[in-house]
Amino acid sequence: MTNNDLTVKEDNMVAVPDYLECDADESAKALGMTKDEIQMDYITIATGNSKAVAEGFAKPKDLVCMNSQKSYGKKLDVIVLKQEKSWSKELKDEDDQSFKPKKFLNSRDGLFWNNGDELTDDDKWKASRYIFYVLLAESSDVIPKAMVWKGGSKKKAVNFLNQLLQDTNKRLPIYGNVYTISAVETESGEHTVLAFEATRKGNISRDQAIRAKQAFDQIKLSEMPTTGNDQSEVDLD
């Protein structure tokens, strides 16, 4: 429900008067937060033994956001703002079997890890991943969420990138279309995994275009936060 002065936000969030709306980046700067301190919401896939299912807010194959503990169901419409390729691998200590938070090495150039070590040829393939930064098509939020496509999703990610390229060749911006994301079973080596898949739904609306342009202008030249702990693909075996 809206009137001339109000813009309704997603779900149970309080409606914010137009005159109070501001740039999320400016709020973060005013709070003294760096990009590394901003928690990126990752859209992941729930399985039968995942925390989302155990806590009762999702079913297997649902697309979920663990930070907000929200399930989007089996399909989710998104608007793509940006894609970055990066590399990440978990640091494992075979001699220490105690439970500790996972630690990761990350790379943005595919040549060197953030600790200065060089990536091996094996690292360059196995640790690669595609990160899509998206807006939810049916939300009024202008803060992007991330989907990480790796392992069995990588071939689908390349297909998705080529679809995006074809769509932009039609003189549309990268955010000019809505894509439906779902979870599908696919083979990854000797395992069957759940991976993301995208299909084009159609052009965005005028209202979506205004919101997407605002978000796109904020992140198109920004270096987004990098983390390895994204749980973006899950093993079914």
Tab-separated table of C-alpha atoms in Angstrom:
chain	number	residue	atom	x	y	z
A	1	MET	CA	0.000	0.000	0.000
A	2	THR	CA	1.423	3.362	-1.008
A	3	ASN	CA	0.520	7.025	-1.271
A	4	ASN	CA	2.300	9.928	-2.902
A	5	ASP	CA	4.711	10.331	0.012
A	6	LEU	CA	5.616	6.727	0.772
A	7	THR	CA	7.675	4.001	-0.853
A	8	VAL	CA	6.953	0.496	0.442
A	9	LYS	CA	10.028	-1.584	1.224
A	10	GLU	CA	10.437	-5.367	0.980
A	11	ASP	CA	8.345	-7.625	3.249
A	12	ASN	CA	7.948	-6.309	6.817
A	13	MET	CA	10.298	-3.349	6.515
A	14	VAL	CA	8.832	0.017	7.487
A	15	ALA	CA	7.762	2.252	4.618
A	16	VAL	CA	10.214	5.152	4.232
A	17	PRO	CA	9.113	8.638	3.139
A	18	ASP	CA	10.711	9.718	-0.134
A	19	TYR	CA	12.340	12.725	1.535
A	20	LEU	CA	14.263	10.414	3.917
A	21	GLU	CA	15.645	8.028	1.307
A	22	CYS	CA	19.409	8.212	0.782
A	23	ASP	CA	22.369	6.496	-0.813
A	24	ALA	CA	23.298	3.341	1.164
A	25	ASP	CA	26.999	3.958	0.419
A	26	GLU	CA	26.796	7.392	2.063
A	27	SER	CA	25.277	5.850	5.202
A	28	ALA	CA	28.088	3.294	5.363
A	29	LYS	CA	30.698	6.044	5.021
A	30	ALA	CA	29.031	8.087	7.746
A	31	LEU	CA	29.271	5.055	10.050
A	32	GLY	CA	32.976	4.738	9.286
A	33	MET	CA	32.530	1.312	7.644
A	34	THR	CA	34.865	-0.021	4.963
A	35	LYS	CA	33.773	-2.397	2.211
A	36	ASP	CA	35.364	-5.280	4.127
A	37	GLU	CA	33.083	-4.600	7.102
A	38	ILE	CA	29.869	-4.565	5.061
A	39	GLN	CA	28.219	-8.003	5.202
A	40	MET	CA	27.389	-9.178	1.703
A	41	ASP	CA	24.166	-11.168	1.459
A	42	TYR	CA	24.768	-14.377	-0.487
A	43	ILE	CA	21.954	-16.201	-2.231
A	44	THR	CA	22.641	-19.918	-1.822
A	45	ILE	CA	20.931	-23.269	-2.386
A	46	ALA	CA	19.391	-25.219	0.499
A	47	THR	CA	19.744	-28.998	0.777
A	48	GLY	CA	18.235	-31.583	3.097
A	49	ASN	CA	21.078	-31.259	5.600
A	50	SER	CA	21.595	-27.510	5.346
A	51	LYS	CA	21.170	-25.095	8.241
A	52	ALA	CA	18.298	-23.343	6.453
A	53	VAL	CA	16.266	-26.572	6.322
A	54	ALA	CA	17.218	-27.574	9.890
A	55	GLU	CA	16.020	-24.207	11.199
A	56	GLY	CA	12.729	-24.617	9.353
A	57	PHE	CA	12.685	-21.595	7.049
A	58	ALA	CA	13.528	-23.399	3.799
A	59	LYS	CA	12.987	-26.628	1.892
A	60	PRO	CA	15.594	-28.533	-0.160
A	61	LYS	CA	16.406	-26.810	-3.496
A	62	ASP	CA	15.085	-23.476	-2.193
A	63	LEU	CA	17.124	-20.360	-2.918
A	64	VAL	CA	17.923	-18.781	0.434
A	65	CYS	CA	19.739	-15.896	2.098
A	66	MET	CA	21.286	-17.029	5.376
A	67	ASN	CA	22.004	-13.517	6.733
A	68	SER	CA	18.309	-12.598	6.678
A	69	GLN	CA	17.147	-16.224	7.150
A	70	LYS	CA	14.811	-15.903	4.191
A	71	SER	CA	13.746	-18.457	1.602
A	72	TYR	CA	12.791	-17.291	-1.887
A	73	GLY	CA	11.361	-20.649	-2.933
A	74	LYS	CA	12.439	-22.666	-5.967
A	75	LYS	CA	12.779	-19.693	-8.348
A	76	LEU	CA	13.944	-16.118	-7.951
A	77	ASP	CA	13.776	-13.231	-10.417
A	78	VAL	CA	16.889	-11.049	-10.410
A	79	ILE	CA	18.450	-8.109	-12.262
A	80	VAL	CA	22.181	-8.477	-12.961
A	81	LEU	CA	24.349	-5.457	-12.140
A	82	LYS	CA	27.885	-6.793	-12.360
A	83	GLN	CA	29.979	-9.949	-12.652
A	84	GLU	CA	33.468	-10.547	-11.288
A	85	LYS	CA	35.675	-13.591	-11.723
A	86	SER	CA	37.808	-14.456	-8.717
A	87	TRP	CA	39.609	-17.380	-7.095
A	88	SER	CA	39.193	-18.782	-3.594
A	89	LYS	CA	40.299	-21.902	-1.734
A	90	GLU	CA	40.073	-23.086	1.848
A	91	LEU	CA	43.212	-23.318	3.940
A	92	LYS	CA	43.294	-26.755	5.550
A	93	ASP	CA	45.607	-27.986	8.316
A	94	GLU	CA	45.734	-31.785	8.057
A	95	ASP	CA	47.441	-31.992	11.473
A	96	ASP	CA	44.795	-29.928	13.276
A	97	GLN	CA	41.382	-31.614	13.315
A	98	SER	CA	39.848	-29.292	15.926
A	99	PHE	CA	36.827	-27.239	14.976
A	100	LYS	CA	37.831	-23.748	13.900
A	101	PRO	CA	36.282	-21.117	11.621
A	102	LYS	CA	37.252	-21.746	8.003
A	103	LYS	CA	40.041	-19.641	6.515
A	104	PHE	CA	40.401	-18.878	2.828
A	105	LEU	CA	42.944	-17.610	0.346
A	106	ASN	CA	41.532	-15.195	-2.224
A	107	SER	CA	42.757	-13.800	-5.549
A	108	ARG	CA	41.312	-11.226	-7.924
A	109	ASP	CA	43.855	-11.540	-10.746
A	110	GLY	CA	44.204	-15.340	-10.933
A	111	LEU	CA	47.971	-15.002	-10.563
A	112	PHE	CA	48.702	-14.474	-6.864
A	113	TRP	CA	46.868	-15.261	-3.636
A	114	ASN	CA	46.358	-12.488	-1.099
A	115	ASN	CA	49.255	-13.941	0.946
A	116	GLY	CA	51.647	-13.440	-1.994
A	117	ASP	CA	51.873	-17.095	-3.069
A	118	GLU	CA	51.444	-17.874	-6.756
A	119	LEU	CA	48.422	-19.833	-7.968
A	120	THR	CA	49.223	-23.252	-9.412
A	121	ASP	CA	47.713	-24.395	-12.708
A	122	ASP	CA	45.409	-26.621	-10.651
A	123	ASP	CA	44.356	-23.617	-8.536
A	124	LYS	CA	43.559	-21.548	-11.621
A	125	TRP	CA	40.860	-24.035	-12.644
A	126	LYS	CA	39.586	-25.566	-9.402
A	127	ALA	CA	39.514	-22.360	-7.335
A	128	SER	CA	37.926	-20.147	-10.007
A	129	ARG	CA	34.411	-18.820	-9.548
A	130	TYR	CA	32.035	-16.289	-11.082
A	131	ILE	CA	30.307	-13.812	-8.771
A	132	PHE	CA	27.101	-12.201	-10.036
A	133	TYR	CA	25.895	-9.132	-8.141
A	134	VAL	CA	22.133	-8.813	-8.501
A	135	LEU	CA	19.054	-6.947	-7.372
A	136	LEU	CA	15.892	-8.838	-6.510
A	137	ALA	CA	13.441	-7.906	-9.252
A	138	GLU	CA	10.403	-7.718	-6.966
A	139	SER	CA	12.101	-5.821	-4.108
A	140	SER	CA	12.562	-2.084	-3.676
A	141	ASP	CA	16.036	-2.636	-2.170
A	142	VAL	CA	18.987	-1.030	-4.003
A	143	ILE	CA	21.693	-2.993	-2.160
A	144	PRO	CA	22.946	-5.888	-4.312
A	145	LYS	CA	23.154	-9.520	-3.262
A	146	ALA	CA	25.749	-11.986	-4.538
A	147	MET	CA	25.518	-15.393	-6.192
A	148	VAL	CA	28.730	-17.393	-6.537
A	149	TRP	CA	28.873	-19.874	-9.419
A	150	LYS	CA	31.672	-22.447	-9.146
A	151	GLY	CA	32.356	-26.158	-9.673
A	152	GLY	CA	29.458	-27.594	-11.669
A	153	SER	CA	28.003	-24.093	-12.037
A	154	LYS	CA	30.981	-22.696	-13.968
A	155	LYS	CA	29.880	-23.909	-17.395
A	156	LYS	CA	26.412	-22.530	-16.691
A	157	ALA	CA	28.011	-19.259	-15.587
A	158	VAL	CA	29.829	-18.941	-18.930
A	159	ASN	CA	26.549	-19.667	-20.738
A	160	PHE	CA	24.862	-16.991	-18.620
A	161	LEU	CA	27.603	-14.470	-19.417
A	162	ASN	CA	27.188	-15.101	-23.137
A	163	GLN	CA	23.425	-14.641	-22.799
A	164	LEU	CA	24.053	-11.321	-21.031
A	165	LEU	CA	26.469	-10.311	-23.794
A	166	GLN	CA	23.898	-11.090	-26.478
A	167	ASP	CA	21.282	-9.083	-24.613
A	168	THR	CA	23.579	-6.069	-24.230
A	169	ASN	CA	24.409	-6.312	-27.950
A	170	LYS	CA	20.747	-5.475	-28.467
A	171	ARG	CA	21.638	-2.039	-27.069
A	172	LEU	CA	20.395	-2.889	-23.598
A	173	PRO	CA	22.414	-2.204	-20.433
A	174	ILE	CA	23.556	-5.199	-18.389
A	175	TYR	CA	20.632	-4.552	-16.045
A	176	GLY	CA	18.086	-4.349	-18.876
A	177	ASN	CA	16.523	-7.771	-18.312
A	178	VAL	CA	15.050	-9.899	-15.568
A	179	TYR	CA	16.446	-13.439	-15.233
A	180	THR	CA	14.873	-16.323	-13.349
A	181	ILE	CA	17.344	-18.234	-11.168
A	182	SER	CA	16.706	-21.824	-10.083
A	183	ALA	CA	18.646	-24.772	-8.641
A	184	VAL	CA	19.337	-27.758	-10.889
A	185	GLU	CA	21.217	-31.023	-10.462
A	186	THR	CA	24.391	-31.261	-12.537
A	187	GLU	CA	27.548	-33.349	-12.682
A	188	SER	CA	30.776	-31.985	-11.221
A	189	GLY	CA	33.594	-34.509	-11.620
A	190	GLU	CA	32.439	-37.701	-9.920
A	191	HIS	CA	29.743	-35.944	-7.918
A	192	THR	CA	26.204	-34.736	-8.478
A	193	VAL	CA	25.719	-31.208	-7.185
A	194	LEU	CA	23.050	-28.552	-7.022
A	195	ALA	CA	24.007	-25.537	-9.102
A	196	PHE	CA	22.481	-22.258	-10.250
A	197	GLU	CA	20.816	-21.922	-13.638
A	198	ALA	CA	19.466	-18.738	-15.261
A	199	THR	CA	16.820	-18.135	-17.915
A	200	ARG	CA	15.775	-14.796	-19.394
A	201	LYS	CA	12.299	-13.671	-18.375
A	202	GLY	CA	12.030	-10.342	-20.190
A	203	ASN	CA	12.845	-6.631	-20.078
A	204	ILE	CA	12.719	-4.749	-16.797
A	205	SER	CA	9.952	-2.253	-16.084
A	206	ARG	CA	10.424	1.508	-15.904
A	207	ASP	CA	10.381	1.457	-12.081
A	208	GLN	CA	12.893	-1.406	-12.018
A	209	ALA	CA	15.116	0.480	-14.456
A	210	ILE	CA	15.286	3.549	-12.182
A	211	ARG	CA	16.269	1.404	-9.195
A	212	ALA	CA	18.718	-0.728	-11.185
A	213	LYS	CA	20.445	2.341	-12.693
A	214	GLN	CA	20.930	3.787	-9.198
A	215	ALA	CA	22.477	0.540	-7.915
A	216	PHE	CA	24.548	0.052	-11.083
A	217	ASP	CA	26.059	3.530	-10.822
A	218	GLN	CA	27.113	2.760	-7.238
A	219	ILE	CA	28.930	-0.526	-7.926
A	220	LYS	CA	30.036	-0.532	-11.584
A	221	LEU	CA	33.543	0.709	-10.753
A	222	SER	CA	33.680	-0.566	-7.165
A	223	GLU	CA	35.766	-3.476	-5.949
A	224	MET	CA	33.248	-5.619	-4.116
A	225	PRO	CA	33.955	-7.450	-0.822
A	226	THR	CA	35.616	-10.853	-1.330
A	227	THR	CA	35.067	-13.871	0.886
A	228	GLY	CA	35.444	-17.603	0.382
A	229	ASN	CA	32.669	-18.723	2.705
A	230	ASP	CA	29.669	-18.506	0.382
A	231	GLN	CA	28.145	-22.043	0.353
A	232	SER	CA	27.011	-21.397	-3.204
A	233	GLU	CA	27.118	-24.974	-4.426
A	234	VAL	CA	26.297	-28.099	-2.486
A	235	ASP	CA	27.247	-31.748	-2.943
A	236	LEU	CA	24.372	-34.213	-3.101
A	237	ASP	CA	26.544	-37.318	-2.655
